[in-house]
Amino acid sequence: MPINGEIFDSKKSKNSKYKRTNHRVLVKDDFPPEVKPPNGRITSIIGKNYIVQDLSDSHAEIECTRAGTIKSLHKNATLLAVGDYVHYSLSENKEINLGKITGIDERKTWLSRKPLIGIRDDIIASNADTLLIIMSSDFPPYNKRLIDRLIVAAKIGNLNPAICINKIDLFNDELIYEDLSVYSSLNYPLFFVSAQTGQGLSELRNYINKKELIFAGPSGVGKSSLINKLFGRNIQKIREVSNKTTKGKHTTSYARILELDTETRIIDTPGFREFGIVNIEKIELSLYFDDFKDYYEHCRFMPCSHTHEPDCAIKKAVSENKIAPERYESYINIYTSME
Ligand code: GDP
Ligand code: ZN
């Protein structure tokens, strides 16, 4: 698959090596970026095909294959992902509602993780505004190390992180609010809900209104139950596509966009067990911990990994409880897991 675009990552450039920038600079290589605006958006993936929603008022859903050559600027990541704005053309055979994807637009935001196989970053979903990290109070108990990982992934992909703890009917205790208070102090929206009893759901609904959110979390936390509650019906049923040309059904191995109303979208993602950080250099990791930012410029060494160096301002802040020790633990945990 020829892909000619080059990504110049300003985070990795010499001059700004350790400064974080919100936007990646694109260096035009030997193909000009599409001048035409995209005409579709990938809403789900079925087998080898993509369901593309036309961006015109028709909102028609067209099952597309990929063209032999696709213009893409994302050299080191999944070629086509749910949420991508694409250029597609309809098949000449009018009998079947099939199209071909010929190009994709630059991703403004993305959630990516280390691929389980292969080398390209695994883009789970793109172009949303918020990552809603969903965990449960118990069965399975929430995992703060994983929450911190997902916050880092959100920030790398220019997404706003928010946290939702479900099954609060099982463990509704002061301790849990206390235990997670570090996230509210960092100003990440934090919700305690129960898909079973309905507790906290109206606050969550108000928050998600007019946003486009990626719902992500480990299996079993009640993500599907929450989505069904928010939609007021069993959304699993509408997964099955009525399109005649579609052979398979949506599988749970990919994300899919669900429209709650015309301005609110939820991108449902498959549950996962692990989540590997990609897309940044190891030494940049601390830049994605908001609670470290008042300190890292005061480390004696620059760059400082905040692991073994003497006179490290981060370690000092941890010892003085200015940074929550558990956040530092997460930092070390992610740092050592990166290549
Ligand atoms: P998913 O894997 O995250 O999509 O989780 P599911 O929605 O399939 O739910 C997993 C299990 O948790 C099911 O047995 C649900 O009935 C249960 N569950 C979901 N939400 C709640 C909740 O708020 N409270 C309790 N007690 N159980 C829940
Ligand atoms: Zn340091």
Short mmCIF file of C-alpha atoms and ligand atoms in Angstrom, two decimals:
data_model
loop_
_atom_site.label_atom_id
_atom_site.label_comp_id
_atom_site.label_asym_id
_atom_site.label_seq_id
_atom_site.Cartn_x
_atom_site.Cartn_y
_atom_site.Cartn_z
CA MET A 1 0.00 0.00 0.00
CA PRO A 2 1.87 3.14 -1.10
CA ILE A 3 1.61 5.96 1.36
CA ASN A 4 3.64 8.96 0.49
CA GLY A 5 2.86 11.42 3.22
CA GLU A 6 5.46 12.18 5.82
CA ILE A 7 4.65 13.24 9.28
CA PHE A 8 7.00 15.68 10.82
CA ASP A 9 6.48 15.41 14.51
CA SER A 10 7.35 18.71 16.09
CA LYS A 11 7.60 16.98 19.46
CA LYS A 12 10.53 15.05 18.13
CA SER A 13 12.24 17.89 16.31
CA LYS A 14 15.62 19.04 17.52
CA ASN A 15 14.77 22.52 18.68
CA SER A 16 11.60 21.73 20.52
CA LYS A 17 12.59 18.27 21.52
CA TYR A 18 11.19 18.30 24.98
CA LYS A 19 8.41 20.78 24.54
CA ARG A 20 4.97 19.54 24.05
CA THR A 21 2.94 20.94 21.20
CA ASN A 22 -0.69 20.34 20.59
CA HIS A 23 -0.45 20.08 16.88
CA ARG A 24 1.66 18.07 14.61
CA VAL A 25 3.15 19.85 11.70
CA LEU A 26 2.65 18.23 8.40
CA VAL A 27 5.44 18.29 5.90
CA LYS A 28 4.11 17.91 2.45
CA ASP A 29 6.05 15.24 0.69
CA ASP A 30 5.46 14.19 -2.86
CA PHE A 31 1.73 14.38 -2.88
CA PRO A 32 -0.31 17.46 -2.09
CA PRO A 33 -2.90 17.06 0.65
CA GLU A 34 -6.45 16.81 -0.65
CA VAL A 35 -7.80 20.25 -1.37
CA LYS A 36 -11.35 19.06 -1.57
CA PRO A 37 -13.15 18.62 1.74
CA PRO A 38 -13.88 15.03 2.70
CA ASN A 39 -17.29 13.66 1.74
CA GLY A 40 -17.69 10.88 4.28
CA ARG A 41 -16.82 9.58 7.70
CA ILE A 42 -16.12 6.04 8.78
CA THR A 43 -18.68 5.01 11.40
CA SER A 44 -17.85 1.34 11.73
CA ILE A 45 -15.88 -1.51 10.25
CA ILE A 46 -17.27 -4.81 9.07
CA GLY A 47 -14.76 -7.43 8.13
CA LYS A 48 -12.61 -5.81 5.46
CA ASN A 49 -15.17 -3.15 4.65
CA TYR A 50 -15.96 0.24 6.10
CA ILE A 51 -19.34 1.81 6.71
CA VAL A 52 -19.02 5.41 5.56
CA GLN A 53 -21.64 7.99 6.38
CA ASP A 54 -22.03 10.59 3.68
CA LEU A 55 -21.45 14.09 5.02
CA SER A 56 -24.23 15.62 2.91
CA ASP A 57 -27.73 16.00 4.32
CA SER A 58 -28.62 12.54 3.08
CA HIS A 59 -26.46 10.94 5.81
CA ALA A 60 -26.54 7.87 3.59
CA GLU A 61 -24.50 4.95 4.81
CA ILE A 62 -22.35 3.37 2.16
CA GLU A 63 -20.35 0.23 2.54
CA CYS A 64 -16.90 0.90 1.14
CA THR A 65 -13.83 -1.05 0.28
CA ARG A 66 -10.45 0.60 0.18
CA ALA A 67 -8.91 1.68 -3.07
CA GLY A 68 -5.57 0.22 -4.06
CA THR A 69 -3.93 3.55 -3.31
CA ILE A 70 -5.03 5.69 -0.42
CA LYS A 71 -3.71 9.15 0.24
CA SER A 72 -2.87 9.30 3.89
CA LEU A 73 -0.65 11.44 6.07
CA HIS A 74 -0.49 8.88 8.83
CA LYS A 75 2.45 6.82 7.89
CA ASN A 76 2.95 4.95 11.11
CA ALA A 77 -0.60 4.34 12.17
CA THR A 78 -3.69 2.38 11.21
CA LEU A 79 -4.59 3.35 7.68
CA LEU A 80 -8.34 3.73 8.16
CA ALA A 81 -10.03 4.02 11.54
CA VAL A 82 -13.49 4.68 12.88
CA GLY A 83 -13.99 8.44 13.08
CA ASP A 84 -11.77 9.23 10.09
CA TYR A 85 -13.03 11.76 7.58
CA VAL A 86 -12.53 10.25 4.17
CA HIS A 87 -12.84 10.79 0.47
CA TYR A 88 -14.90 8.11 -1.18
CA SER A 89 -16.49 7.54 -4.55
CA LEU A 90 -19.51 5.46 -5.37
CA SER A 91 -19.23 2.33 -7.39
CA GLU A 92 -20.11 2.65 -11.07
CA ASN A 93 -22.44 -0.27 -10.67
CA LYS A 94 -25.55 1.52 -9.41
CA GLU A 95 -27.19 -1.74 -8.43
CA ILE A 96 -25.12 -2.07 -5.33
CA ASN A 97 -24.55 0.61 -2.77
CA LEU A 98 -20.82 0.17 -2.65
CA GLY A 99 -18.06 2.72 -2.62
CA LYS A 100 -14.31 3.02 -2.53
CA ILE A 101 -12.24 5.03 -0.09
CA THR A 102 -9.46 6.88 -1.87
CA GLY A 103 -8.08 9.20 0.77
CA ILE A 104 -8.33 10.30 4.37
CA ASP A 105 -8.06 13.66 6.06
CA GLU A 106 -5.64 14.51 8.80
CA ARG A 107 -6.78 13.24 12.20
CA LYS A 108 -7.38 16.13 14.60
CA THR A 109 -7.59 13.87 17.64
CA TRP A 110 -7.09 10.18 18.14
CA LEU A 111 -6.95 7.39 20.66
CA SER A 112 -4.11 5.06 19.84
CA ARG A 113 -2.38 2.25 21.57
CA LYS A 114 0.50 -0.07 21.05
CA PRO A 115 -0.57 -2.70 18.54
CA LEU A 116 -0.93 -6.24 19.74
CA ILE A 117 0.59 -7.34 16.46
CA GLY A 118 2.43 -5.34 13.83
CA ILE A 119 4.25 -2.07 14.14
CA ARG A 120 1.78 0.65 13.26
CA ASP A 121 0.05 2.55 16.04
CA ASP A 122 -3.33 1.04 16.57
CA ILE A 123 -5.83 3.88 16.14
CA ILE A 124 -8.97 2.91 18.01
CA ALA A 125 -10.97 6.00 17.03
CA SER A 126 -10.35 9.48 15.72
CA ASN A 127 -11.73 13.01 15.68
CA ALA A 128 -13.75 12.87 18.90
CA ASP A 129 -13.34 15.58 21.52
CA THR A 130 -13.37 13.65 24.78
CA LEU A 131 -12.18 10.31 26.09
CA LEU A 132 -14.58 9.00 28.72
CA ILE A 133 -12.64 6.45 30.75
CA ILE A 134 -15.14 3.96 32.15
CA MET A 135 -14.38 1.73 35.12
CA SER A 136 -16.54 0.13 37.80
CA SER A 137 -16.44 0.50 41.57
CA ASP A 138 -16.21 -3.28 41.85
CA PHE A 139 -16.48 -6.43 39.71
CA PRO A 140 -13.97 -5.56 38.32
CA PRO A 141 -12.58 -2.98 40.74
CA TYR A 142 -11.27 0.18 39.07
CA ASN A 143 -7.60 0.33 38.27
CA LYS A 144 -5.91 3.67 38.83
CA ARG A 145 -2.80 2.65 36.94
CA LEU A 146 -4.98 2.04 33.90
CA ILE A 147 -6.87 5.31 34.43
CA ASP A 148 -3.55 7.16 34.40
CA ARG A 149 -2.47 5.35 31.25
CA LEU A 150 -5.68 6.31 29.50
CA ILE A 151 -5.30 9.93 30.61
CA VAL A 152 -1.84 9.96 29.03
CA ALA A 153 -3.24 8.38 25.86
CA ALA A 154 -5.99 11.02 25.75
CA LYS A 155 -3.51 13.85 26.09
CA ILE A 156 -1.22 12.43 23.43
CA GLY A 157 -4.19 12.29 21.07
CA ASN A 158 -5.42 15.83 21.91
CA LEU A 159 -8.53 14.45 23.65
CA ASN A 160 -9.98 15.78 26.90
CA PRO A 161 -9.99 13.06 29.54
CA ALA A 162 -13.00 12.41 31.77
CA ILE A 163 -13.64 9.53 34.16
CA CYS A 164 -16.82 7.59 34.87
CA ILE A 165 -17.08 5.02 37.67
CA ASN A 166 -20.04 2.71 37.10
CA LYS A 167 -21.68 0.16 39.48
CA ILE A 168 -21.68 2.68 42.28
CA ASP A 169 -24.62 0.70 43.70
CA LEU A 170 -22.11 -1.98 44.70
CA PHE A 171 -19.65 0.18 46.56
CA ASN A 172 -20.99 3.58 47.39
CA ASP A 173 -18.61 4.71 50.01
CA GLU A 174 -16.78 7.88 50.98
CA LEU A 175 -13.55 5.99 50.46
CA ILE A 176 -14.02 5.77 46.73
CA TYR A 177 -14.56 9.54 46.35
CA GLU A 178 -11.53 10.16 48.51
CA ASP A 179 -9.46 7.65 46.60
CA LEU A 180 -10.19 9.35 43.28
CA SER A 181 -10.01 12.94 44.49
CA VAL A 182 -6.68 13.45 42.73
CA TYR A 183 -8.57 13.46 39.42
CA SER A 184 -11.01 16.15 40.49
CA SER A 185 -8.10 18.20 41.78
CA LEU A 186 -6.63 17.92 38.28
CA ASN A 187 -9.97 19.17 36.93
CA TYR A 188 -10.82 16.01 35.06
CA PRO A 189 -14.59 15.57 35.11
CA LEU A 190 -15.42 12.63 37.38
CA PHE A 191 -18.76 10.82 37.43
CA PHE A 192 -20.12 8.15 39.74
CA VAL A 193 -23.00 6.28 38.16
CA SER A 194 -24.98 3.08 38.18
CA ALA A 195 -26.39 1.73 34.95
CA GLN A 196 -28.47 -0.55 37.14
CA THR A 197 -30.16 1.96 39.44
CA GLY A 198 -29.84 5.01 37.20
CA GLN A 199 -27.90 6.95 39.84
CA GLY A 200 -25.79 9.76 38.38
CA LEU A 201 -26.98 9.16 34.83
CA SER A 202 -28.64 12.53 34.33
CA GLU A 203 -25.42 14.33 35.32
CA LEU A 204 -23.52 12.16 32.86
CA ARG A 205 -26.10 12.81 30.15
CA ASN A 206 -25.81 16.57 30.70
CA TYR A 207 -22.06 16.39 30.45
CA ILE A 208 -21.99 14.42 27.23
CA ASN A 209 -24.56 16.63 25.55
CA LYS A 210 -23.30 18.11 22.27
CA LYS A 211 -19.99 16.33 22.60
CA GLU A 212 -18.43 13.51 20.74
CA LEU A 213 -16.95 11.06 23.21
CA ILE A 214 -14.99 7.87 23.00
CA PHE A 215 -16.25 5.41 25.62
CA ALA A 216 -13.34 3.21 26.65
CA GLY A 217 -12.67 0.82 29.47
CA PRO A 218 -11.92 -2.76 30.38
CA SER A 219 -14.50 -5.49 29.66
CA GLY A 220 -17.17 -6.04 32.25
CA VAL A 221 -17.32 -2.54 33.72
CA GLY A 222 -20.80 -2.06 32.28
CA LYS A 223 -20.06 0.04 29.22
CA SER A 224 -22.74 -1.64 27.11
CA SER A 225 -25.26 -1.34 29.93
CA LEU A 226 -24.48 2.35 30.25
CA ILE A 227 -24.85 2.91 26.52
CA ASN A 228 -28.17 1.08 26.50
CA LYS A 229 -29.36 3.25 29.41
CA LEU A 230 -28.29 6.46 27.69
CA PHE A 231 -30.07 5.42 24.50
CA GLY A 232 -33.07 4.08 26.36
CA ARG A 233 -33.03 0.93 24.27
CA ASN A 234 -30.90 -2.06 23.56
CA ILE A 235 -28.32 -0.67 21.20
CA GLN A 236 -26.89 -4.09 20.44
CA LYS A 237 -29.86 -4.73 18.19
CA ILE A 238 -29.13 -1.79 15.93
CA ARG A 239 -25.64 -3.10 15.45
CA GLU A 240 -26.89 -5.47 12.83
CA VAL A 241 -26.77 -3.76 9.49
CA SER A 242 -29.73 -3.91 7.19
CA ASN A 243 -27.70 -3.17 4.08
CA LYS A 244 -28.22 -6.05 1.65
CA THR A 245 -24.67 -6.11 0.48
CA THR A 246 -23.37 -6.60 3.98
CA LYS A 247 -22.38 -10.13 4.63
CA GLY A 248 -21.04 -9.90 8.12
CA LYS A 249 -22.24 -8.14 11.19
CA HIS A 250 -20.44 -5.56 13.19
CA THR A 251 -18.00 -7.35 15.38
CA THR A 252 -16.87 -6.21 18.76
CA SER A 253 -13.28 -5.90 17.64
CA TYR A 254 -13.69 -2.36 16.33
CA ALA A 255 -15.11 0.91 17.52
CA ARG A 256 -18.37 2.26 16.12
CA ILE A 257 -20.03 5.63 16.18
CA LEU A 258 -23.45 5.82 17.78
CA GLU A 259 -25.53 8.92 17.33
CA LEU A 260 -27.36 9.81 20.52
CA ASP A 261 -28.85 12.89 18.87
CA THR A 262 -27.82 15.06 15.95
CA GLU A 263 -25.15 16.81 18.01
CA THR A 264 -24.08 14.09 20.43
CA ARG A 265 -22.10 11.04 19.45
CA ILE A 266 -20.66 8.18 21.42
CA ILE A 267 -17.87 6.12 19.97
CA ASP A 268 -18.17 2.72 21.54
CA THR A 269 -14.93 0.76 21.69
CA PRO A 270 -14.16 -2.86 22.46
CA GLY A 271 -13.23 -3.66 26.06
CA PHE A 272 -9.54 -4.27 26.64
CA ARG A 273 -7.23 -5.64 29.25
CA GLU A 274 -4.00 -3.83 28.53
CA PHE A 275 -3.22 -0.48 27.03
CA GLY A 276 0.27 0.33 25.74
CA ILE A 277 1.31 3.93 25.18
CA VAL A 278 2.62 4.87 21.73
CA ASN A 279 3.39 7.98 19.75
CA ILE A 280 5.76 9.73 22.14
CA GLU A 281 9.33 9.33 23.27
CA LYS A 282 9.80 7.84 26.70
CA ILE A 283 11.60 10.93 27.93
CA GLU A 284 8.57 13.08 27.08
CA LEU A 285 6.18 11.11 29.24
CA SER A 286 6.15 13.49 32.21
CA LEU A 287 4.84 16.25 29.95
CA TYR A 288 1.56 14.36 29.83
CA PHE A 289 1.15 14.36 33.62
CA ASP A 290 -0.59 17.66 34.38
CA ASP A 291 0.37 17.49 38.05
CA PHE A 292 4.09 17.35 37.18
CA LYS A 293 4.18 20.50 35.14
CA ASP A 294 5.02 22.93 37.95
CA TYR A 295 8.10 20.90 38.77
CA TYR A 296 9.83 19.26 35.83
CA GLU A 297 11.56 22.41 34.74
CA HIS A 298 13.36 22.54 38.07
CA CYS A 299 15.10 19.19 37.77
CA ARG A 300 18.87 19.48 37.73
CA PHE A 301 19.17 17.41 34.59
CA MET A 302 17.42 18.29 31.38
CA PRO A 303 16.05 16.05 30.16
CA CYS A 304 15.36 14.18 33.37
CA SER A 305 13.63 10.82 33.42
CA HIS A 306 12.64 11.42 37.07
CA THR A 307 13.74 7.90 37.89
CA HIS A 308 17.35 7.84 39.07
CA GLU A 309 18.71 11.36 38.60
CA PRO A 310 19.88 13.40 41.61
CA ASP A 311 18.14 16.69 42.43
CA CYS A 312 14.97 15.68 40.66
CA ALA A 313 12.19 18.17 41.36
CA ILE A 314 9.49 15.60 40.63
CA LYS A 315 10.83 13.13 43.17
CA LYS A 316 11.15 15.94 45.69
CA ALA A 317 7.53 17.01 45.08
CA VAL A 318 6.42 13.39 45.57
CA SER A 319 8.31 13.13 48.87
CA GLU A 320 6.61 16.34 50.03
CA ASN A 321 3.21 15.02 48.93
CA LYS A 322 2.78 17.84 46.45
CA ILE A 323 2.43 15.18 43.78
CA ALA A 324 0.30 12.17 44.77
CA PRO A 325 2.69 9.22 45.22
CA GLU A 326 0.31 7.00 43.27
CA ARG A 327 0.52 9.26 40.25
CA TYR A 328 4.29 8.95 40.38
CA GLU A 329 3.86 5.19 40.66
CA SER A 330 1.80 5.30 37.47
CA TYR A 331 4.46 7.39 35.81
CA ILE A 332 7.13 4.82 36.66
CA ASN A 333 4.84 2.01 35.62
CA ILE A 334 4.24 3.54 32.18
CA TYR A 335 7.84 4.72 31.82
CA THR A 336 9.27 1.27 32.38
CA SER A 337 6.74 -0.30 30.02
CA MET A 338 7.79 1.94 27.13
CA GLU A 339 10.50 0.97 24.71
P1 GDP B 1 -19.17 -4.22 29.28
O1 GDP B 1 -18.32 -5.44 29.06
O2 GDP B 1 -18.37 -3.11 29.87
O3 GDP B 1 -19.94 -3.80 28.09
O4 GDP B 1 -20.19 -4.61 30.46
P2 GDP B 1 -21.73 -5.04 30.41
O5 GDP B 1 -22.61 -3.88 30.13
O6 GDP B 1 -21.88 -6.23 29.55
O7 GDP B 1 -21.93 -5.43 31.95
C1 GDP B 1 -21.15 -6.42 32.60
C2 GDP B 1 -21.91 -6.91 33.81
O8 GDP B 1 -22.03 -5.87 34.78
C3 GDP B 1 -23.33 -7.38 33.50
O9 GDP B 1 -23.59 -8.53 34.25
C4 GDP B 1 -24.19 -6.21 33.93
O10 GDP B 1 -25.47 -6.60 34.31
C5 GDP B 1 -23.42 -5.70 35.12
N1 GDP B 1 -23.64 -4.25 35.35
C6 GDP B 1 -23.58 -3.27 34.44
N2 GDP B 1 -23.82 -2.07 35.03
C7 GDP B 1 -24.03 -2.30 36.34
C8 GDP B 1 -24.30 -1.47 37.49
O11 GDP B 1 -24.41 -0.25 37.41
N3 GDP B 1 -24.41 -2.10 38.68
C9 GDP B 1 -24.28 -3.45 38.83
N4 GDP B 1 -24.40 -3.95 40.04
N5 GDP B 1 -24.03 -4.26 37.78
C10 GDP B 1 -23.91 -3.70 36.56
ZN ZN B 2 13.38 14.92 37.36
#
